[in-house]
Coordinates of C-alpha atoms in Angstrom, one line a residue:
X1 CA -8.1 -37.8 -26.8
X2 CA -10.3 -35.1 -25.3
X3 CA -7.9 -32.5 -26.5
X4 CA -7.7 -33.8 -29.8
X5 CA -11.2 -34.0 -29.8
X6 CA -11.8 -30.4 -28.9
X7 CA -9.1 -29.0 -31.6
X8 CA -10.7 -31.3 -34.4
X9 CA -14.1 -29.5 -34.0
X10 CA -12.7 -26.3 -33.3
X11 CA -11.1 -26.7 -36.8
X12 CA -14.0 -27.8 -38.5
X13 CA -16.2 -25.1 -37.4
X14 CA -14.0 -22.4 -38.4
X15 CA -13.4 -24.3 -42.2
X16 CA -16.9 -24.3 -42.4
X17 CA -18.1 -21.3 -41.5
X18 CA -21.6 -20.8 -40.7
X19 CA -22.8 -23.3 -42.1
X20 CA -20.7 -25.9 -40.3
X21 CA -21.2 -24.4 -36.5
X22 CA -25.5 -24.8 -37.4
X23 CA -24.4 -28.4 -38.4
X24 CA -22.5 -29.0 -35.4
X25 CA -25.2 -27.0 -33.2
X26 CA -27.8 -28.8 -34.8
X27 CA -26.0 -32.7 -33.9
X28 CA -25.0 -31.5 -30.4
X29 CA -28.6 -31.0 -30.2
X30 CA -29.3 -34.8 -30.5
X31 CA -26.5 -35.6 -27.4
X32 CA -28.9 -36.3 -24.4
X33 CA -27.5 -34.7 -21.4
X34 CA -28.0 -35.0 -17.5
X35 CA -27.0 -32.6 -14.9
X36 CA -25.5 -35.8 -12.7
X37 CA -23.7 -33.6 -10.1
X38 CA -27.4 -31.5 -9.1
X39 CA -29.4 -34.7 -9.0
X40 CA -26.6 -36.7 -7.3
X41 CA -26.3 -34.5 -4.6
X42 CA -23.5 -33.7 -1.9
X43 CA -23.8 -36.6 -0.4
X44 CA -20.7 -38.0 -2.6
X45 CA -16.8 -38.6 -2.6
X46 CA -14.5 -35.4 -2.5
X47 CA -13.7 -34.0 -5.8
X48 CA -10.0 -34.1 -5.9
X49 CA -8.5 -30.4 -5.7
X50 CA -4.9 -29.4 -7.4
X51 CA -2.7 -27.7 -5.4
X52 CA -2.5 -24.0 -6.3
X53 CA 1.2 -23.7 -7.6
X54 CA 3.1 -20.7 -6.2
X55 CA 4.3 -18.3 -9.4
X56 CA 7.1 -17.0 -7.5
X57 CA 8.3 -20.3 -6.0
X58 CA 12.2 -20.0 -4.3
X59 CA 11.7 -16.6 -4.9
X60 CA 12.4 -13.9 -1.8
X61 CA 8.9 -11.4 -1.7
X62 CA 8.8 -7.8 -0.3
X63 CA 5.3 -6.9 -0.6
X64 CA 4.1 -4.2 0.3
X65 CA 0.4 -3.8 2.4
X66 CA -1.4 -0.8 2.8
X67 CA -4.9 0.1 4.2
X68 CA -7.0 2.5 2.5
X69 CA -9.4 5.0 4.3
X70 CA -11.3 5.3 0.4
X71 CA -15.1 6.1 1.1
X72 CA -16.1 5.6 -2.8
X73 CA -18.4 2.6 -3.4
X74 CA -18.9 -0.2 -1.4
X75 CA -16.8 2.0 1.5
X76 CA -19.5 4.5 1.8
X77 CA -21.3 4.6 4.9
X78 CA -18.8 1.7 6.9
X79 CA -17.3 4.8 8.8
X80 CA -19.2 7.2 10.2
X81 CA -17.4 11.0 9.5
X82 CA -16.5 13.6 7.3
X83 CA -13.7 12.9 6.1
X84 CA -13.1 13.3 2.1
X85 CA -10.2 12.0 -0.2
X86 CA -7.9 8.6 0.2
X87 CA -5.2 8.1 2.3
X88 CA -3.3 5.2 3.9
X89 CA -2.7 5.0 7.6
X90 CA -1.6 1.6 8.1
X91 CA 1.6 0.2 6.0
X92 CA 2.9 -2.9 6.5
X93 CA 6.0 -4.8 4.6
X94 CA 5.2 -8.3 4.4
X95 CA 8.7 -10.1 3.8
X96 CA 7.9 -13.5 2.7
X97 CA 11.4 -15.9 2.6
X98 CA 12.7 -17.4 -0.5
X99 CA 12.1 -21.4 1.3
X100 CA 8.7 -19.9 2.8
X101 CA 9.8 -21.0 6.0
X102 CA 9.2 -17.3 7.2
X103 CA 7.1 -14.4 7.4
X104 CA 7.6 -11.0 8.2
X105 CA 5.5 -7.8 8.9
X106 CA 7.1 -4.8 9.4
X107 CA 5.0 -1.8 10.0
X108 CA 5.7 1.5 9.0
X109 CA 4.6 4.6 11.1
X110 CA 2.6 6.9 9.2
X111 CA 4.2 10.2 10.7
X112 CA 7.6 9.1 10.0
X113 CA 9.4 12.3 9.1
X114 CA 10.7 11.3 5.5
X115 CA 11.7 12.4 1.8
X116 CA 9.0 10.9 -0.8
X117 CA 10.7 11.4 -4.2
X118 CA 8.1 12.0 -7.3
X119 CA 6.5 9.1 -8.4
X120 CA 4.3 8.1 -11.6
X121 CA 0.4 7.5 -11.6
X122 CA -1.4 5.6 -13.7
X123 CA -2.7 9.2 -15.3
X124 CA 0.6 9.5 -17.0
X125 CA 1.8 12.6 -14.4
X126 CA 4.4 12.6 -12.1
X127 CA 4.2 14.2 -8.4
X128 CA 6.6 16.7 -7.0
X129 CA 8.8 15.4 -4.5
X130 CA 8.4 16.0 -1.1
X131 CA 11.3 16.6 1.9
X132 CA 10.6 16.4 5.6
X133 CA 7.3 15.0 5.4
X134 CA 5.5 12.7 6.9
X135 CA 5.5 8.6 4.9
X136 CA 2.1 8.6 4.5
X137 CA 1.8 11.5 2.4
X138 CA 2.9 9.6 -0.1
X139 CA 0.2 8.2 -0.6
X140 CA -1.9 10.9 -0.6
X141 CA -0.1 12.8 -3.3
X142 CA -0.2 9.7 -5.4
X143 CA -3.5 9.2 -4.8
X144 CA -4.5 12.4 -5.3
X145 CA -2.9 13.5 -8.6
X146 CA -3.6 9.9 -10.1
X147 CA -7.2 9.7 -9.0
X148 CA -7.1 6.0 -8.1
X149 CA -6.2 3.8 -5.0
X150 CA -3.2 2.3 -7.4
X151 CA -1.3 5.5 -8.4
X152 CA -1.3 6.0 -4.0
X153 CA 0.2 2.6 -3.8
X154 CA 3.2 3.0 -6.8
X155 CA 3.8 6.1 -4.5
X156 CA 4.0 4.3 -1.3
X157 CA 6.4 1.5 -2.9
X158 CA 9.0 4.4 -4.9
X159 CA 8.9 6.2 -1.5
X160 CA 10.0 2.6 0.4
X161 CA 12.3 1.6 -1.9
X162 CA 14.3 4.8 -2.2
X163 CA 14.4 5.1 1.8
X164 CA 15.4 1.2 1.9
X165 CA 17.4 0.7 -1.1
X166 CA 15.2 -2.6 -1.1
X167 CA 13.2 -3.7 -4.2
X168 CA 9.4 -3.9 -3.1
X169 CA 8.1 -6.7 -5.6
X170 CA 4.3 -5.2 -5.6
X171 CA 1.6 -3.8 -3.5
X172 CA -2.0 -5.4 -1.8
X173 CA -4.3 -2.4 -0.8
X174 CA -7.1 -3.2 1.5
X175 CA -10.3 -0.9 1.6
X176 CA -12.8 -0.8 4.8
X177 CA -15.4 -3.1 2.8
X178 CA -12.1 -5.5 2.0
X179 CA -11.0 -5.6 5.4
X180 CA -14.8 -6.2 7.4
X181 CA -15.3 -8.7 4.5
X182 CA -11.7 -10.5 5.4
X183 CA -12.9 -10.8 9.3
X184 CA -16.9 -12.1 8.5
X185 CA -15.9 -14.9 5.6
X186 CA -13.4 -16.5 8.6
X187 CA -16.4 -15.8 11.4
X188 CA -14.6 -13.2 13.1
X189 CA -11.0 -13.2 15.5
X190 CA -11.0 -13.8 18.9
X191 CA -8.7 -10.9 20.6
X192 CA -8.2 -9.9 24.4
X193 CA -9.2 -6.5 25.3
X194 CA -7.2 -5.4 28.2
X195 CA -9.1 -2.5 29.3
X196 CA -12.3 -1.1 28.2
X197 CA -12.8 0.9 25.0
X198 CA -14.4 3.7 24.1
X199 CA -14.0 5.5 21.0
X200 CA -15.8 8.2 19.3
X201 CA -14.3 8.6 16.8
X202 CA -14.2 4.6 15.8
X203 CA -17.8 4.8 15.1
X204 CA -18.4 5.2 18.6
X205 CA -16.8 1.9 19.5
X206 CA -17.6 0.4 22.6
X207 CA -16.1 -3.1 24.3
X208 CA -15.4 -4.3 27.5
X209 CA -12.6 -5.6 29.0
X210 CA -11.8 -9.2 28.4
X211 CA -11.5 -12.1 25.5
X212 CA -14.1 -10.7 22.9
X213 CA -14.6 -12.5 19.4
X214 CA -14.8 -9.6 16.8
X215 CA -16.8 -9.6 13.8
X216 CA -15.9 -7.5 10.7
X217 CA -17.3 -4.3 11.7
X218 CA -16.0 -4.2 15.2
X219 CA -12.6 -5.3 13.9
X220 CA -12.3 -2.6 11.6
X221 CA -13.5 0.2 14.4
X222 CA -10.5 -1.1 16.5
X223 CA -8.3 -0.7 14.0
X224 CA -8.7 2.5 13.0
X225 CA -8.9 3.3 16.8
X226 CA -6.9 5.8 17.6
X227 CA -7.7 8.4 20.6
X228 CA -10.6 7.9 23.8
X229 CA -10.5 5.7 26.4
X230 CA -8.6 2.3 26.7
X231 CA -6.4 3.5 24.0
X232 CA -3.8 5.1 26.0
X233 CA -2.0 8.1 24.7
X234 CA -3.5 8.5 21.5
X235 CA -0.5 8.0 19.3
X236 CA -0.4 6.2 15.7
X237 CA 2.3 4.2 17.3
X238 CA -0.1 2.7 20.2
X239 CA -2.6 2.2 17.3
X240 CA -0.2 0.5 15.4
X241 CA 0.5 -2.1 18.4
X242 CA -2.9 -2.6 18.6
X243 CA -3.5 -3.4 14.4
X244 CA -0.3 -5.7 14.5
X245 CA -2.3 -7.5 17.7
X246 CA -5.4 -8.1 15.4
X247 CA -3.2 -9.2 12.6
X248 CA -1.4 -11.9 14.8
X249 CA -5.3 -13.1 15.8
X250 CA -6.0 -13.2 12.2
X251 CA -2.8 -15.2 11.3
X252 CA -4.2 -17.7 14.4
X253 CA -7.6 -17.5 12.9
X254 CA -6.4 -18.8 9.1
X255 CA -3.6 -21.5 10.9
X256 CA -6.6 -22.5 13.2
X257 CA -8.8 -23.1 10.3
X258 CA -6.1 -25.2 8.3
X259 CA -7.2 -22.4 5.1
X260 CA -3.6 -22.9 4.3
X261 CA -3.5 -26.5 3.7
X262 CA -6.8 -26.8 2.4
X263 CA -6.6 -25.7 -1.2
X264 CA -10.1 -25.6 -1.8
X265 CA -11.2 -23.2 1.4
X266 CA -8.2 -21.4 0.6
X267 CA -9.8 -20.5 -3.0
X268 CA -13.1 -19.7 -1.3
X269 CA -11.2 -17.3 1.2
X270 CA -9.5 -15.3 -1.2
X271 CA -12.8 -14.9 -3.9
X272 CA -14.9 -13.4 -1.0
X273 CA -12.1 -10.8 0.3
X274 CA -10.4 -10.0 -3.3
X275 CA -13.3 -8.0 -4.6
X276 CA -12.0 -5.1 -2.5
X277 CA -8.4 -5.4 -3.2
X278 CA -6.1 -3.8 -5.1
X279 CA -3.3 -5.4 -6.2
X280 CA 0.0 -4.7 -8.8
X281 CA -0.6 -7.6 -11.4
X282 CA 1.7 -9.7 -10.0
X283 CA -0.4 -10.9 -7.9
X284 CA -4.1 -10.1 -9.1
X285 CA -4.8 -13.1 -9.6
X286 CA -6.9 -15.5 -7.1
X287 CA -5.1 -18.6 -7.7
X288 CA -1.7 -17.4 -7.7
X289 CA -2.6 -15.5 -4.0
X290 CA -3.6 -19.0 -2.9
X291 CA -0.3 -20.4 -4.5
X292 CA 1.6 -18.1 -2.8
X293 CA 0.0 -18.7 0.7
X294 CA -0.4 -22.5 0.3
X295 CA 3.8 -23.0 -0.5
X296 CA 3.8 -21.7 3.3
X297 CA 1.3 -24.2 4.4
X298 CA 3.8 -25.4 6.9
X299 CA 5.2 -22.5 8.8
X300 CA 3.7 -22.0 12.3
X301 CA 2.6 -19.3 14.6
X302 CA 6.6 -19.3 15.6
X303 CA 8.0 -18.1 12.5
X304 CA 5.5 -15.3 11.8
X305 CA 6.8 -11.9 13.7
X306 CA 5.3 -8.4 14.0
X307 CA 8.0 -5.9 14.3
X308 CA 7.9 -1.9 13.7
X309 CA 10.8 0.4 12.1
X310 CA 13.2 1.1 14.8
X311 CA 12.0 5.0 15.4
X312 CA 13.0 7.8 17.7
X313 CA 11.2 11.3 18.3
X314 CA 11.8 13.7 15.2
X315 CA 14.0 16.3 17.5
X316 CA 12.3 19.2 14.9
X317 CA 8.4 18.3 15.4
X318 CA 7.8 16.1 18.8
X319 CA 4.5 14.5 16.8
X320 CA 6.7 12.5 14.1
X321 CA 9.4 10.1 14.5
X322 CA 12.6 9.5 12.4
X323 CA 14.3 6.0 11.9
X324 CA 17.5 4.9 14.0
X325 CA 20.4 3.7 12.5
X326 CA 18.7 0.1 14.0
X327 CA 16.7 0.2 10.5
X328 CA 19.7 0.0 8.3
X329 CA 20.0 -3.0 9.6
X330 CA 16.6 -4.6 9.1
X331 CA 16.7 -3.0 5.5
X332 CA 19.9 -5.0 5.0
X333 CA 18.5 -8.1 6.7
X334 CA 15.1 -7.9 4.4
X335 CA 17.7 -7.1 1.1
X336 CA 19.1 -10.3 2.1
X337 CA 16.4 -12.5 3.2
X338 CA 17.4 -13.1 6.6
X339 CA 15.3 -12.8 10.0
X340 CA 14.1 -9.3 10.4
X341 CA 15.5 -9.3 13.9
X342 CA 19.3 -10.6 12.7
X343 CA 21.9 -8.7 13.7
X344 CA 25.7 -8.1 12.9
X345 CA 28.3 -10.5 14.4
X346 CA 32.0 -10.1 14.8
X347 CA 33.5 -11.3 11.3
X348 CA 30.1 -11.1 9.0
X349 CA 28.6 -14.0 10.5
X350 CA 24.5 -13.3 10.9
X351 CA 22.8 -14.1 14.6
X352 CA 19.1 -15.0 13.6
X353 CA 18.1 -13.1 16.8
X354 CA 14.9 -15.1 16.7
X355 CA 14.9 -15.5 20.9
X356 CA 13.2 -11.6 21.3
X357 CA 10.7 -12.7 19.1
X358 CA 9.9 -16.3 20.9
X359 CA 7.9 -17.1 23.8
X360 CA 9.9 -18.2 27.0
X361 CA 9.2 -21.9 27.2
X362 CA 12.2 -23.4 29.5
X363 CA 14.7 -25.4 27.7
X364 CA 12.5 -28.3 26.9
X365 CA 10.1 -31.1 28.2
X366 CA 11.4 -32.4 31.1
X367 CA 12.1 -36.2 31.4
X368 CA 10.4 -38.7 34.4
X369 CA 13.5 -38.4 36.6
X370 CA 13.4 -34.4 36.3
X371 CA 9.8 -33.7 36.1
X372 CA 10.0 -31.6 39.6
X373 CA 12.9 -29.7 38.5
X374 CA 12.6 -28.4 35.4
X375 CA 9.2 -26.2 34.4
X376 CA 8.3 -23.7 31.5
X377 CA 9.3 -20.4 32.3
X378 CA 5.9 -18.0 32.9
X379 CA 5.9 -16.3 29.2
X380 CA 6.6 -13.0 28.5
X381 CA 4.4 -10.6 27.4
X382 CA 5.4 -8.6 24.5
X383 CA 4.8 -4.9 24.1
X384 CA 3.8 -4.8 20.7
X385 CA 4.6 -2.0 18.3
X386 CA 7.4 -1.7 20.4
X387 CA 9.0 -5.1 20.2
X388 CA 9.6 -7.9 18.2
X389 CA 7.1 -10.7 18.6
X390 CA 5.9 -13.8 17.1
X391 CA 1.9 -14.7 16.0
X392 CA 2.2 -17.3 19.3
X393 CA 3.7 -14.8 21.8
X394 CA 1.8 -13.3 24.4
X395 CA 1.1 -9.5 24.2
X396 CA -1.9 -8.6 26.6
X397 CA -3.1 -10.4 29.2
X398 CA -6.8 -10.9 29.7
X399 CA -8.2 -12.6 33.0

């Protein structure tokens, strides 16, 4: 009735012209109206919430995440040096499987020694391709022909996809102000800090050892932290263990929080972060994030692993590294949508490989007549950015 309603005097205004929307202003006018949700206050029912529907529902996602060092705008000033154009240091591919039963992060080193073909910008141009260079200066040269944060991120994905053979179904770039503003809307992560830090070049980033809860700021310093002291050798691939560490606390941060199965948080969440996003329209829009995220509402910290591109030292320049034939197979695993960690059996069949990336628990609760013989193994602590592990597995140990 309310739709009829609405169409009826949608129809009459436009037959009538001016004349008809001052009549229908002027009787509108006589409807007394009361604001009954100020004066009644919050002390009220819950408003019932939809669920946000997933767009891409039983649908396999390769998407591809990338973190921005852009110091236009709302970036200016959060880091504290010289530095002048846009790259993207950190690249992550989140696979996201078609039941949404699992999640995948894979994290590509940015001085991987590879061949970025030429790739369009949202100018119009096209960039030369590149050989025996390293993956993030793809980026760059997107970035930099195109002018914009996007044109970097089409680069990024065309570079990925012909090194993978593996169709990347969009792109989520992150800038400094996106990231802080991720970390203070969910009141920070707790993360254990096995040594001390100190970093210069983080915006002279300082924390002792031990369980620290990180706000924003903080968090963002120790992610770009690469070199100084706590930080051992200085490498992108020891920062990259580090920024796969934080991630895990975030994903215990959100889970811990129930945004995931609370639709209207979740809405919240994603309006205070997505200002500082870029995103291929796929997924630009707020509710169709939260759709996405809320058809996983019921994986757990298990099913969510961190793993890098199996790498080796580039045997021409001993600062890059090149990808082992142990990536063919995780680009044929993500192709396919199984485990990242699968691997070949005898006869095609597929071993999920799921045990490197699960915390040693024993082989289950032990009953009353065995209580004093069976007890959970100690747990293994993961080296991450060098092995597989899951968002529940332990990776440093604090205290």
């Amino acid at each position: 009735m309310l739709r009829v309603l609405a169409l009826c005097v949608t129809a009459c205004v436009a037959f009538a012209g001016v004349g008809g929307a001052t009549a229908l202003s002027r009787f509108t006018g006589n409807v007394d109206d009361v604001d009954a949700d100020t004066l009644l206050g919050d002390d009220r029912p819950e408003a019932s919430t939809p669920d946000p529907e997933d767009p891409n529902a039983g649908t396999p996602l390769n998407i591809v995440l990338m973190g921005s060092d852009d110091r236009s705008g709302a970036n200016a000033g959060l880091v504290a040096d010289d530095t002048e154009g846009m790259r993207s240091d950190t690249t992550m591919i989140l696979h996201i499987s078609a039941d949404r039963s699992r999640v995948e992060l894979v994290s590509v080193p940015r001085d991987s020694t590879v061949d970025v073909p030429s790739c369009p910008t949202t100018s119009g141009t096209t960039t030369n391709p590149m050989s025996g260079t390293k993956f993030n200066s793809a980026f760059a040269a997107g970035a930099d022909l195109g002018g914009d944060v996007a044109s970097g991120a089409l680069c990024t994905m065309r570079t990925i996809e012909s090194l993978t053979d593996v169709r990347m179904d969009g792109f989520v770039v992150i800038d400094f102000a996106g990231f802080q503003a991720m970390i203070d809307a969910l009141g920070g992560v707790e993360l254990c800090i096995p040594e001390a830090v100190h970093s210069p070049k983080a915006n002279n980033l300082t924390l002792p050892a031990g369980v620290q809860m990180l706000d924003g700021g903080t968090a963002l310093s120790y992610a770009r932290a690469r070199t100084g002291q706590g930080l051992g050798d200085g490498s992108d691939l020891g920062r990259i263990g580090r920024q796969q560490e934080l991630m895990a606390a975030l994903v215990r941060t959100v889970l811990g929080k129930n945004l995931l199965t609370d639709a209207g948080a979740l809405v919240q969440f994603l309006d205070a972060v997505t200002s500082s996003l870029t995103m291929s329209d796929n997924f630009s829009s707020v509710t169709g994030l939260a759709g996405l995220a809320y058809s996983a509402k019921g994986i757990d910290l298990g099913s969510i692993t961190f793993m890098t591109v199996p790498n080796g030292t580039d045997p021409t320049n001993p600062n890059n590294v090149v990808w082992t034939s142990d990536a063919d197979q995780l680009w044929d695993n993500l192709k396919n949508d199984r485990p990242a960690g699968a691997t070949e059996q005898a006869g095609g069949e597929q071993d999920a490989g799921s045990s490197d990336a699960t915390p040693q628990t024993g082989t289950g609760p032990a009953g009353p007549e065995d209580a004093t013989e069976t007890a959970p193994a100690p747990a293994e602590t993961k080296d991450a950015g060098e092995e597989a592990f899951s968002a529940q597995d332990v990776t440093s140990v604090c205290g």
